[in-house]
Structures are given as structure tokens and as C-alpha cells.
Coordinates of C-alpha atoms in Angstrom, one line a residue:
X1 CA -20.9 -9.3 43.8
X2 CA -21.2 -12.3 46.5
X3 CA -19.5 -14.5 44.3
X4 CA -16.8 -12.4 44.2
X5 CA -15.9 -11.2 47.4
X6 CA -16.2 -14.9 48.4
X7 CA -13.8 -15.9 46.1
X8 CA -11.7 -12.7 47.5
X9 CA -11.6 -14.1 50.7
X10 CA -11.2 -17.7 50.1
X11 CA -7.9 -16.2 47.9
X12 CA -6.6 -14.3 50.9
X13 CA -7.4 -16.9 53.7
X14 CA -5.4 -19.8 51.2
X15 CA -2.8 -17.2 51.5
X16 CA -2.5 -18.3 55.3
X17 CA -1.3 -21.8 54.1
X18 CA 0.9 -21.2 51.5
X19 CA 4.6 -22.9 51.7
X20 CA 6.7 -19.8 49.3
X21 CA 9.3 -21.7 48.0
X22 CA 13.2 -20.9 48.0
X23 CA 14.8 -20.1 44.6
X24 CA 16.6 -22.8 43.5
X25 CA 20.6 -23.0 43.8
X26 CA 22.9 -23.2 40.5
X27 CA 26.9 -23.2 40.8
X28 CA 29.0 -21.3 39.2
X29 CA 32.7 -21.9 39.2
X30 CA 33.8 -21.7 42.8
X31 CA 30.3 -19.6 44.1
X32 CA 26.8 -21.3 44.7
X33 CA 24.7 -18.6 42.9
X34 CA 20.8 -17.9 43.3
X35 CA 19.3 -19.4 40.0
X36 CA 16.8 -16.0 40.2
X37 CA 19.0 -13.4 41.5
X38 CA 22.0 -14.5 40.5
X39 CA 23.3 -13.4 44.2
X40 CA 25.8 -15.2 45.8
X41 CA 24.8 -18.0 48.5
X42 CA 26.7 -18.0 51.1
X43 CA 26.2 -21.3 53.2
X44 CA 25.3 -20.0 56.9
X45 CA 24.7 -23.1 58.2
X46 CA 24.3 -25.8 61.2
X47 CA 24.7 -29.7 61.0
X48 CA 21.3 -31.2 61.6
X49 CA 20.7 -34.5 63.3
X50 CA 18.9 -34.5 66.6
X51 CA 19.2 -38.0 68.2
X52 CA 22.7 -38.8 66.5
X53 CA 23.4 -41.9 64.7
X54 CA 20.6 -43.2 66.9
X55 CA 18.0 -40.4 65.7
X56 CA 18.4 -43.0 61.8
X57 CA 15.5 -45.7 62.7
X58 CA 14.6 -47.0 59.2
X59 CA 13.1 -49.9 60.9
X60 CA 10.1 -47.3 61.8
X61 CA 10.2 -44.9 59.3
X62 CA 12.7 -42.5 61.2
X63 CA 15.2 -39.6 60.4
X64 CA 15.7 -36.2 61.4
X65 CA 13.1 -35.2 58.9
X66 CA 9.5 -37.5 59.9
X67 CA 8.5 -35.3 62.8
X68 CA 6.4 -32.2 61.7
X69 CA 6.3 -31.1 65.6
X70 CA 10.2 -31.4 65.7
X71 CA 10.8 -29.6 62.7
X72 CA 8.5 -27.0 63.5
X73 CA 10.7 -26.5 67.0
X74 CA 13.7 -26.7 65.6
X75 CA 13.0 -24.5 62.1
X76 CA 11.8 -21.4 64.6
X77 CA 15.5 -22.0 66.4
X78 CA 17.5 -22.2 63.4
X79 CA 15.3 -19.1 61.5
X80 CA 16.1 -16.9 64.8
X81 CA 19.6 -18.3 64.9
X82 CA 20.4 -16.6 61.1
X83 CA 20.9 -20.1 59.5
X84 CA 19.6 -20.2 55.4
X85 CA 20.9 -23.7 54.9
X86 CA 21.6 -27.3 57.3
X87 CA 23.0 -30.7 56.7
X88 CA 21.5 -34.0 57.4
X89 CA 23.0 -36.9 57.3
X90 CA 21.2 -39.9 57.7
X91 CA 17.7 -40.3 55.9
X92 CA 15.6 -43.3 55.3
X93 CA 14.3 -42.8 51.1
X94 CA 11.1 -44.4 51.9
X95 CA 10.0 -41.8 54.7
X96 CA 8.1 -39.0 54.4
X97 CA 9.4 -36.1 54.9
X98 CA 7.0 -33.6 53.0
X99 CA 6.3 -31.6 56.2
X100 CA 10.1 -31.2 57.4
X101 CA 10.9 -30.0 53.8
X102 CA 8.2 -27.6 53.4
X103 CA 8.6 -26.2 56.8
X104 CA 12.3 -25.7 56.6
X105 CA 12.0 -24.2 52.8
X106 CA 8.9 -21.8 54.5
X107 CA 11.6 -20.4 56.5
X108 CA 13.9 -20.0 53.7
X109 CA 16.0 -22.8 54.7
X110 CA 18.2 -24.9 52.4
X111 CA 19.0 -28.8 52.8
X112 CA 22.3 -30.6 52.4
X113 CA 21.5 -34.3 52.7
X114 CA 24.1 -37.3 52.7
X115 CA 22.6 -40.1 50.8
X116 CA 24.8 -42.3 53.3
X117 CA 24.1 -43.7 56.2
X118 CA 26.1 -45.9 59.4
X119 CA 23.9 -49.2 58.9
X120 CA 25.7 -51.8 57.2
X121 CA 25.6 -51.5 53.3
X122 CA 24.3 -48.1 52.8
X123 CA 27.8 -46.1 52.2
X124 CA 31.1 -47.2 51.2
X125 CA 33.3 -49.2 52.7
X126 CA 36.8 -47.6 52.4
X127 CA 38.0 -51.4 53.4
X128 CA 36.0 -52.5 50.4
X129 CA 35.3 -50.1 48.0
X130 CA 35.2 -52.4 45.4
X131 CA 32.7 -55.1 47.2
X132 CA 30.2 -52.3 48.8
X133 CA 30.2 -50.1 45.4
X134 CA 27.1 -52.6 44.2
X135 CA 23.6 -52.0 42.7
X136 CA 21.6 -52.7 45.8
X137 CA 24.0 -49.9 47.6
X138 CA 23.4 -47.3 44.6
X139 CA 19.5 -48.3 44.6
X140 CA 19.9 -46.9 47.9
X141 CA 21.3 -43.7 47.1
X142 CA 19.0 -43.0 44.3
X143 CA 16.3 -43.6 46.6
X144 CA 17.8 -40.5 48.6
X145 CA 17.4 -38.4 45.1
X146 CA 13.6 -39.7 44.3
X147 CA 12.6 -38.5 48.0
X148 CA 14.0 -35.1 47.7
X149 CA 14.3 -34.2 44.4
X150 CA 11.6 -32.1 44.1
X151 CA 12.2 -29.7 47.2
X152 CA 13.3 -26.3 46.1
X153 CA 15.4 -25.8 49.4
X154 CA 17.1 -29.3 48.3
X155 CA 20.3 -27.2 47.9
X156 CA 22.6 -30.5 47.4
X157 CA 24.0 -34.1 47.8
X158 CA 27.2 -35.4 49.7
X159 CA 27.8 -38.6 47.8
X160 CA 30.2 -39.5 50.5
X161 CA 31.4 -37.9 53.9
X162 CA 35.2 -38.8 55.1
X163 CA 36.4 -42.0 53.4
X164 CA 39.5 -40.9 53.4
X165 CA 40.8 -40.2 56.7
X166 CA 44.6 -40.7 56.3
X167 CA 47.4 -41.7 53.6
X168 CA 46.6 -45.8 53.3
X169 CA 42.7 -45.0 52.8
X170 CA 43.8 -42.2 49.8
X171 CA 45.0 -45.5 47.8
X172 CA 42.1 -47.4 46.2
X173 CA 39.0 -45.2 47.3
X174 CA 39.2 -41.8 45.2
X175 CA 37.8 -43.2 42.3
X176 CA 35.1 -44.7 43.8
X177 CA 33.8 -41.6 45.3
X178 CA 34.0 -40.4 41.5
X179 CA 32.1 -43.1 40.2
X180 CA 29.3 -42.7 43.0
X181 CA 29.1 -38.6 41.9
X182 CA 28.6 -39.3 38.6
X183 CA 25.9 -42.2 39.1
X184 CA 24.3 -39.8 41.3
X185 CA 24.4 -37.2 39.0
X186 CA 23.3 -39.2 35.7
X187 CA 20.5 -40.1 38.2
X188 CA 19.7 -36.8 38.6
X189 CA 19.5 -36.0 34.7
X190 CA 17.4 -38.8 33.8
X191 CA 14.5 -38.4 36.7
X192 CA 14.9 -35.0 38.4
X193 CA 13.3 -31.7 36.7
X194 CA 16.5 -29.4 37.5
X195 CA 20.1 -30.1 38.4
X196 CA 20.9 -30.9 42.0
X197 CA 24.8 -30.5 42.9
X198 CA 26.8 -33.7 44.0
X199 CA 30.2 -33.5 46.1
X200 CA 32.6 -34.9 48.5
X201 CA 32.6 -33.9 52.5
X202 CA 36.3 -34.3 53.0
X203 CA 38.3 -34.6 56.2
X204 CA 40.6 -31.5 57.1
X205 CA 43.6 -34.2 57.1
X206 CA 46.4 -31.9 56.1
X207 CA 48.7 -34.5 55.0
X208 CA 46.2 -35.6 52.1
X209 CA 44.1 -32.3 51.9
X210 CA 45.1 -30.7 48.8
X211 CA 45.4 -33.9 47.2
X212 CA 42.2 -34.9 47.4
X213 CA 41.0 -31.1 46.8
X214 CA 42.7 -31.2 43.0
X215 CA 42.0 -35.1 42.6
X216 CA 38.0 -34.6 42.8
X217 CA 37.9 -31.2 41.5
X218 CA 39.6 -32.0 37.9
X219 CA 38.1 -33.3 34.5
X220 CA 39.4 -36.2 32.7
X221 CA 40.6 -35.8 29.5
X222 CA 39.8 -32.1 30.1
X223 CA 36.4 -32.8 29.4
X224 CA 33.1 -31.7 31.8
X225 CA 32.9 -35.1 32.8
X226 CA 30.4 -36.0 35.9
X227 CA 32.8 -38.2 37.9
X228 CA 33.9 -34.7 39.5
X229 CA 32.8 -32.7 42.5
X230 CA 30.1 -29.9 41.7
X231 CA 31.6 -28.9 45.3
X232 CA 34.0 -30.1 48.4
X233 CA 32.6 -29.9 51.8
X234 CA 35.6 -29.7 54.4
X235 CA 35.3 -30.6 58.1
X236 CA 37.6 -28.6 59.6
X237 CA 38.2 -28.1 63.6
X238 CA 41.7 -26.2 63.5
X239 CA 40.4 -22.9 65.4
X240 CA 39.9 -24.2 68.9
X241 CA 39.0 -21.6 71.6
X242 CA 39.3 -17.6 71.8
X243 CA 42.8 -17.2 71.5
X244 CA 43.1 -19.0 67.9
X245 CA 44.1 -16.5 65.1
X246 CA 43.6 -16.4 61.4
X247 CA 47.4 -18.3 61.2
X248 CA 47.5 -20.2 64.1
X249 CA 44.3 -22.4 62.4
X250 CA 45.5 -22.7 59.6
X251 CA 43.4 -20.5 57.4
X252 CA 45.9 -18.5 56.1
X253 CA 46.5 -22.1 54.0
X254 CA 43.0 -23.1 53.5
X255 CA 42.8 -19.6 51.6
X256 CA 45.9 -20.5 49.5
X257 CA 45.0 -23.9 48.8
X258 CA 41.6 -22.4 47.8
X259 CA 41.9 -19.2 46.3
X260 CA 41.3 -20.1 42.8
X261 CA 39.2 -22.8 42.9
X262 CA 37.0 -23.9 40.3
X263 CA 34.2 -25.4 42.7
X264 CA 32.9 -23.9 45.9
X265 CA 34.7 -25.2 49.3
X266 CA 32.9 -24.7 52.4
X267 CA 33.3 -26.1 55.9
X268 CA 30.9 -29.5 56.0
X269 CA 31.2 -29.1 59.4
X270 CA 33.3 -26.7 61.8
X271 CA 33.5 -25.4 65.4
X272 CA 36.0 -27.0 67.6
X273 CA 34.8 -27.6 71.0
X274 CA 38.0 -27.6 73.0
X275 CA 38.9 -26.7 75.9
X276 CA 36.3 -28.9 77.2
X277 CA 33.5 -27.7 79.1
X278 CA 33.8 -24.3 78.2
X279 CA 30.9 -22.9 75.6
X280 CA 32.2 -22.0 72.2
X281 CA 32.8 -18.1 71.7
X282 CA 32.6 -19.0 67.7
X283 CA 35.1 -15.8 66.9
X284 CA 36.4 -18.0 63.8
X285 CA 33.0 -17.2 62.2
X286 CA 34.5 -13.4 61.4
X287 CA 36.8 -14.6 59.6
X288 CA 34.8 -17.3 57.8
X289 CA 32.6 -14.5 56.1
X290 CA 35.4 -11.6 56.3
X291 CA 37.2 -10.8 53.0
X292 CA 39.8 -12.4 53.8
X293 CA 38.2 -16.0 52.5
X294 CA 35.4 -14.9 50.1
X295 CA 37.3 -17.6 48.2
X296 CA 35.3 -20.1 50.3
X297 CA 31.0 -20.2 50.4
X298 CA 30.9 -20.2 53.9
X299 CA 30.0 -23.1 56.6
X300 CA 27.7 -25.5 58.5
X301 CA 28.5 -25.7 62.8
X302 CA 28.4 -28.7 64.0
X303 CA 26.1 -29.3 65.3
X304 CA 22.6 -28.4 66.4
X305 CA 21.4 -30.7 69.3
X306 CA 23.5 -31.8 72.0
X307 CA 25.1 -35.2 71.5
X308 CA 27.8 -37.5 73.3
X309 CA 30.5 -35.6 71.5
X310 CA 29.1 -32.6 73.2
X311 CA 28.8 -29.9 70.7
X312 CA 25.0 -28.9 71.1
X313 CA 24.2 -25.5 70.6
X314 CA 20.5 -26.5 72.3
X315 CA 19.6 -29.5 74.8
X316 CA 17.1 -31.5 73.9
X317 CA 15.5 -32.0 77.1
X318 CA 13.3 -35.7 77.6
X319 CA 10.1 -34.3 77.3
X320 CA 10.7 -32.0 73.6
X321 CA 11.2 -28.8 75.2
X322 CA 14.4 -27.0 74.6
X323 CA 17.0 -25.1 76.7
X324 CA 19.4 -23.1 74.7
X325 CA 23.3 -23.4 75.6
X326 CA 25.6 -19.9 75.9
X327 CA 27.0 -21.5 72.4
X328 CA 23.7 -20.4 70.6
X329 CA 23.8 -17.1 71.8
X330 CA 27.7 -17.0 70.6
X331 CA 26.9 -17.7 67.7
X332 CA 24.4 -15.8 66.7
X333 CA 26.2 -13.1 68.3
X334 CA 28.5 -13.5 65.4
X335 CA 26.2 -14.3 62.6
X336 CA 24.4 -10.9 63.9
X337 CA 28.2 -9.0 62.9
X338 CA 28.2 -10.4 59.5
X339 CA 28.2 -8.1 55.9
X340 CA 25.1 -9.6 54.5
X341 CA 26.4 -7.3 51.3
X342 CA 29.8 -8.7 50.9
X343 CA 28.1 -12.3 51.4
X344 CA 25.6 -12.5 48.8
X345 CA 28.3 -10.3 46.1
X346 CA 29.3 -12.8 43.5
X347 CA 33.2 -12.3 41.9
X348 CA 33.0 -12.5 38.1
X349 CA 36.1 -13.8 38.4
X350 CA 35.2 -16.6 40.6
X351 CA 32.1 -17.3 38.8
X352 CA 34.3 -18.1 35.4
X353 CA 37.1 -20.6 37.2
X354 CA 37.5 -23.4 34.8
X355 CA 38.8 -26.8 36.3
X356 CA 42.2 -28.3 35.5
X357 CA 42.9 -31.3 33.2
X358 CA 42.8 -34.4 35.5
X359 CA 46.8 -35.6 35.6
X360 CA 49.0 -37.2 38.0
X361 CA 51.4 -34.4 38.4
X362 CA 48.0 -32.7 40.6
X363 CA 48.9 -35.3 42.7
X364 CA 51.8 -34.7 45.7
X365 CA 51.9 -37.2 47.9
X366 CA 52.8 -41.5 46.4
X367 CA 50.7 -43.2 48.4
X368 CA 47.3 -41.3 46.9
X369 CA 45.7 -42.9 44.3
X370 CA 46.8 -41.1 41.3
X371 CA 44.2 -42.9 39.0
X372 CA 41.9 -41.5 37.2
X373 CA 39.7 -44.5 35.3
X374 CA 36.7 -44.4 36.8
X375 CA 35.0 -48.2 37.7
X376 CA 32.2 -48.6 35.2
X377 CA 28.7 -48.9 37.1
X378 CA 27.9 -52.4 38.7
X379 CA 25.1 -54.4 36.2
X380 CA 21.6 -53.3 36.3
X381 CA 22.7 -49.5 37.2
X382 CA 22.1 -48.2 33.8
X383 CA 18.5 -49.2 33.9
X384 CA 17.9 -47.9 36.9
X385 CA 19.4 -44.4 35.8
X386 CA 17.8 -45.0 32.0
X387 CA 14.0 -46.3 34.0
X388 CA 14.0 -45.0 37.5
X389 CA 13.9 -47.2 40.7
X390 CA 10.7 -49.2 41.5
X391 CA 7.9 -47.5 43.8
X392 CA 10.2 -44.5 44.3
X393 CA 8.9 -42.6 47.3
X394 CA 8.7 -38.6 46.0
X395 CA 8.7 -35.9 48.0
X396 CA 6.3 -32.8 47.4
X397 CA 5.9 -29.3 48.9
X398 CA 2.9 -29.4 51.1
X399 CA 0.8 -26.4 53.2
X400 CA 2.7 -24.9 56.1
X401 CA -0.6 -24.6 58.3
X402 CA 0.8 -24.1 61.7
X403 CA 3.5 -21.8 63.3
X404 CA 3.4 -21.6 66.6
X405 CA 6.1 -23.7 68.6
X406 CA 3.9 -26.2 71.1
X407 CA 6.6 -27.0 73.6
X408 CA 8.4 -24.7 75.8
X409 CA 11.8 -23.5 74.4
X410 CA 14.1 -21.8 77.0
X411 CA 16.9 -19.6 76.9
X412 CA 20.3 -20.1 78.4
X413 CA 19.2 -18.0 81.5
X414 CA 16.5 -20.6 82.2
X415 CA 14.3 -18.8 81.2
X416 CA 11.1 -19.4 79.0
X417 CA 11.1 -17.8 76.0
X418 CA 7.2 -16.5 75.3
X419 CA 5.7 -16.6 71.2
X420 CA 8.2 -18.6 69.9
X421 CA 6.7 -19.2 66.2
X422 CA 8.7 -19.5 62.7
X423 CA 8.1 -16.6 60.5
X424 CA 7.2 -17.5 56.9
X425 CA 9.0 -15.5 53.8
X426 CA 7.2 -14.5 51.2
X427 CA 9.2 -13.4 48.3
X428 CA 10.8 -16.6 48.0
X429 CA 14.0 -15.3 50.5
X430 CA 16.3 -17.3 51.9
X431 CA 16.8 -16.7 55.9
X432 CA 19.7 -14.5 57.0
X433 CA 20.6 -13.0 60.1
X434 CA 18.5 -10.7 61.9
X435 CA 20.0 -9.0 64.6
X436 CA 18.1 -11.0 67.1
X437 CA 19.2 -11.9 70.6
X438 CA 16.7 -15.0 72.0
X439 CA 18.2 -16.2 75.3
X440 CA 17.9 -12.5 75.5
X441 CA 14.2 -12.1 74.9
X442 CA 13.2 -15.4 77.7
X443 CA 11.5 -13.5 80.4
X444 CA 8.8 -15.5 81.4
X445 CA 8.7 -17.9 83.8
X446 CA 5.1 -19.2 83.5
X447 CA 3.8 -22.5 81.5
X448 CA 4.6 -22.8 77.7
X449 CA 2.3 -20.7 75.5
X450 CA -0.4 -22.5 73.5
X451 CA -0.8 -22.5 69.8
X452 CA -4.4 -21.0 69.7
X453 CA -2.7 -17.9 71.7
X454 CA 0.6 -18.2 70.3
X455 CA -0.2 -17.9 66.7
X456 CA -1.9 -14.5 66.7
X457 CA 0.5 -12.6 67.3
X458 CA 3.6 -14.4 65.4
X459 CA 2.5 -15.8 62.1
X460 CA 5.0 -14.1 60.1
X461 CA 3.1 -15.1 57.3
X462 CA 1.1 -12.8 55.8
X463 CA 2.0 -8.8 55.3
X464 CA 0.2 -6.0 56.5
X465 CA -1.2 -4.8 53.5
X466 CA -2.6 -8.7 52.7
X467 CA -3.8 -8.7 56.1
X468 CA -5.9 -5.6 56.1
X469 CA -7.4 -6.5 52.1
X470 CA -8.5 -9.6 54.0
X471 CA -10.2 -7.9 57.3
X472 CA -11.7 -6.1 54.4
X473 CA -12.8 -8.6 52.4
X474 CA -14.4 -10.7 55.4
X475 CA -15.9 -7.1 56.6
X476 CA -17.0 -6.4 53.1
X477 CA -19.4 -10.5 53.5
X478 CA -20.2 -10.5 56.8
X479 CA -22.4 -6.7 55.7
X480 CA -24.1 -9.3 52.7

């Protein structure tokens, strides 16, 4: 009988620890669909890199994803914000980021990486496509794959993010991009466990928009080949300020251009930050999720932390604490109006969208590359897809042990906000929004609350009824 309400209560207390995992993501035709449920995912999202360009230190093992501490700060923000899924763009594949992962997928929050980055020979050069698309450069990128490959919340990869900005750099890059998606992707086949989605983060340049949209989404020969886009990502700032409209954006044509896709489009990045000095009132997000563009899987604000380009939602302050801006509470003001129903409803219709036949009549506009042989991969690629990369650095799921935030997090009122802690799903959900108002709830004034007191009271992680079967179970060998 001792034996066996010990091992009760060392099953309920290892319970405390446990990092659920998110269901994996498949895609089908134009939706991203819960491999489980088979619900729709709908991408309610927030670009993620605190620090900028300057936050990428691979010199010292750093990237948006090394800090625990950070991630723990940040994951409780995002969770109370009513994000399921963020974007990071610039990671260092021999860091370890096994405690950012597992704390974000705790949450039930997804990760879009870019397997890109600013330094010098880590992305392609749309002057030199040809001369940067080389083995040491797609080493690189499978290094990217290795280190998250095996995190349940790794929802996708961007295999590149604006290369094509105008008409000139639509010429000689397009395939290129292709031929970096399907390396990723045969990568993917040979080393990873499960499929992992590859696409393109495209500028919102009208001009060569819809040219790129049918040139990546196609199949050559009319053949599933893995050159194409599993998705576009579109980084789109055309609703700027409170009196922009449905037309006046431009959505109405996003929605036409889109409508019967065969891959899911969503907005990379969005959330114009003009006029100046103003916060964002984030009204385009109604119509993001309304019914009038269920053709698209939703969208990633840009961005989290307050940069130079100044569109924060939070400050970071010098000494980790946070102050919320009004343009968090917007926001999740908006998130808080959204039909979770019509969101996660998948369209048969939309599921079954088959891709055209790659041709050059998809293609409008002379100067975009119309194309479509793909360059073979550079020599020594094939062994590294056929044999793996040396020493790759592989990420795991590890014990979510603490929950409490340790720095003080304040709401736009100045305030400090009190129990700040992320709230562990069980179940294996993804987050979602849930009604709640945080600037809203900072009250306090006092010194940031510490862990030991903090944690009581918002662990989120385990329910009721597994929380009384353990004060029973510790009741039941303390009387032994």
C-alpha cells in the first residue's frame, strides 16, 4: 500500500513538470489544418524578435530563443494577448533553444522560423543568387531544420523573406527561392520524423504581387513537385490608421487574387504604423478573420518589442521589466471580438484546391522571370540531404518547471501588473483569445511579485480535479 501511494504521488507531482505538447500542423489546399482535429488553424499571430537584427549574436550563442527568463516574460504576454502562433527570424542552428520551444509550445504557441539571417552568407543574395545559392549557405539552412525539427509547435519554415522587392529583382531570383524550398524540403524527408511546411514571405509589391503568388504556387510539369510553396506569407501594410476601409487597403484585391488558392496566404507581417506617433487601433484585424477573407489563414503583427522602426506593442525597458504600449491593449481588444467558430471551420472546398500547371502564360508582367527549370543543387548537397549534416545540434521538448514571470511587467497605465504567470494547456490546445484585458488588470503599484509567491496562485498547470487526487494522495502518506 506505501508503494503505491508513493508511486501515486510521484505520478501527480511529475504532472507539475510536464511540457503538453501542441498537435502538429498539416496543410491542406489553401487551410493549415490540425493533424488531430482536423480544425482549421488560423494564424493569430505576432512577429518575434526582441533586440532586432541586433538581438542575432551567433558569436555568443544568441537569438530570440536562448533566454529561458525572456521567454518565460514574453510567452505569459503573448498567451494573455490571444496569440497561438509567432515568427522569428533570425536563429543561430547551433544554439539551444530547448527551453524557448518548450515554453512557448506549453502555452500552445506555434513557431514560424526564417532559416535566414542579415550576416553575410546566410540568405540569398538577390544581387547574386547564383553565387550565394552554395553548399556552405544551404548547410546553414539545414542546420535551422536539425535544431527545430523535432518541436511540435515548429508550425513552419520561410525559406526566404522579400527577395523580390520590385520588377528588376523578379528577373533571375524566382527560381532560386524554388530550388532553396525544395532542398529544404527533401531535407526535411530524409532527417525529420514528420513533414514540416516550407514557403516564401513575399513583399505586398502590387506591381509583381500576383506574379509571384501563381509563379511559387504552381507545379512543373503538373506534377507535386517540392520546388513549390507549401504556403506564401505576405507582408502587407496597406490599412494604415482608423479611417482605412476594406477597399481603400486593398483587400477587396488581396481576396480576389486569393480566393481560390491552392496554398494558404497569410500576412507574414502586418499592421501599419502610420500616422506617426499615434498607437495602432488595429481595426483591420475584423476584417482579417471576418468572412469576408476566410480565403486567407489569418496573420502575424509586426511586431512584438519595440524597435527603431517603432512598431512595439511592449517596451522593453533596460533592466527586463516590461511596460505595455496602448497598441497591446488595441489589439487584444480586437483579438477579444473575434468568432473563434468561424476561425477554426475548415471549407471542404478549400481543403481540396489543386495547384495549376506551372506555365508562362501565369505570368503577367515581362520583366518576371518566367522560368521554371529549377538550378540543380550545388555539389555535396545531396549527401548532406541523403546523410545529414555533421554534429547537427537537435532540439528536444524539455520540463516546463517554472511559471511565474520574475520581473515586473506593467501595463500601459503605468501600472504593475500583480501574478503575471503563463498558464499551461493541457489537452494539447493551442492558445486563443480569452477575453482578457491586462493593462486593465495593473493595479498595483508595489515591488514586482516573487516567484515563490507568484506561483501559487497562477500555475495554470494542473486542473482541479488532478490537484485535489494529489492533496489526497500526499494526505493519504503523510497518515503512513
Amino acid at each position: 500500500m506505501l508503494s503505491l501511494l508513493r508511486t501515486l504521488v510521484v505520478f501527480f507531482v511529475s504532472l507539475v513538470s510536464i511540457a503538453y505538447a501542441v498537435h502538429t500542423v498539416e496543410i491542406q489546399g489553401q487551410d493549415f489544418v490540425d493533424s488531430k482535429t482536423n480544425k482549421r488553424l488560423m494564424i493569430i499571430g505576432v512577429d518575434y524578435q526582441p533586440g532586432g537584427q541586433a538581438g542575432y549574436k551567433p558569436q555568443t550563442g544568441q537569438d530570440p530563443l536562448t533566454n529561458g527568463t525572456v521567454c518565460l516574460r514574453d510567452a505569459a504576454l503573448l498567451q494573455r494577448l490571444g496569440v497561438n502562433t509567432i515568427r522569428v527570424y533570425n536563429i543561430d542552428p547551433a544554439a539551444n533553444h530547448d527551453e524557448c520551444a518548450s515554453i512557448f509550445n506549453a502555452v500552445g504557441i506555434y513557431m514560424i522560423l526564417d532559416v535566414n539571417s542579415p550576416l553575410a552568407g546566410e540568405s540569398l543574395d538577390r544581387s547574386d543568387p547564383s553565387g550565394s545559392y552554395n553548399v556552405n549557405y544551404l548547410t546553414r539552412t539545414f542546420g535551422i531544420v536539425e535544431a527545430f525539427k523535432n518541436y511540435p509547435n515548429t508550425l513552419a519554415f520561410f525559406a526566404a523573406n522579400e527577395v523580390m522587392n520590385d520588377i528588376p529583382s523578379s528577373k533571375d531570383n524566382p527560381p532560386y527561392i524554388r530550388a532553396i524550398q525544395r532542398d529544404l524540403k527533401n531535407y526535411i524527408a530524409a532527417q525529420a520524423s514528420r513533414t514540416i511546411p516550407v514557403g516564401y514571405s513575399a513583399a505586398d509589391v502590387r506591381p509583381i504581387l500576383n506574379d509571384t503568388y501563381n509563379y511559387f504556387q504552381c507545379n512543373i510539369d503538373g506534377k507535386t513537385d517540392l520546388s513549390r510553396s507549401d504556403f506564401i506569407g505576405l507582408n502587407s501594410y496597406s490599412w494604415c490608421g482608423a479611417a482605412a476601409t476594406f477597399q481603400t487597403a486593398g483587400y477587396n484585391d488581396l481576396v480576389s487574387m486569393f480566393q481560390n488558392s491552392s496554398l494558404p496566404v497569410f500576412f507574414s507581417e502586418y499592421g501599419c504604423n502610420k500616422p506617426l506617433g499615434t498607437p495602432r487601433v488595429f481595426n483591420e484585424v475584423a476584417a482579417l478573420y471576418g468572412t469576408q477573407m476566410t480565403a486567407l489563414s489569418g496573420g502575424l503583427v509586426y511586431e512584438y518589442s519595440q524597435e527603431e522602426a517603432d512598431y512595439g506593442l511592449v517596451n522593453i525597458n533596460d533592466n527586463t521589466t516590461v511596460t505595455l504600449k496602448k497598441d497591446y491593449d488595441n489589439l487584444q481588444s480586437q483579438y477579444n471580438k473575434l468568432d473563434l467558430t468561424l476561425l477554426q471551420s475548415a471549407n471542404a472546398t478549400a481543403t481540396n484546391a489543386k495547384a495549376p500547371e506551372c506555365s508562362s502564360g501565369l505570368i503577367s508582367d515581362s520583366g518576371f522571370s518566367q522560368s521554371f527549370k529549377i538550378p540543380s543543387p550545388p555539389d555535396g548537397v545531396d549527401d548532406l540531404i541523403k546523410n545529414g549534416i555533421k554534429n547537427p545540434n537537435n532540439g528536444k521538448l524539455v520540463d516546463v518547471k517554472e511559471t511565474a514571470v520574475p520581473m515586473a511587467i506593467y501595463g500601459s497605465n503605468g501600472n504593475e501588473i500583480s501574478g503575471l504567470a503563463i498558464k499551461i494547456l493541457g489537452n494539447d490546445d493551442s492558445n486563443l483569445p480569452g477575453g482578457e484585458t491586462t493593462s486593465a488588470n495593473a493595479t498595483s503599484t508595489g515591488a514586482a511579485p516573487s516567484a515563490s509567491t507568484t506561483k501559487k496562485g497562477a500555475a495554470g498547470k494542473l486542473s482541479a480535479a488532478t490537484g485535489g487526487l494529489l492533496a489526497v494522495a500526499l494526505t493519504c502518506l503523510l497518515m503512513l
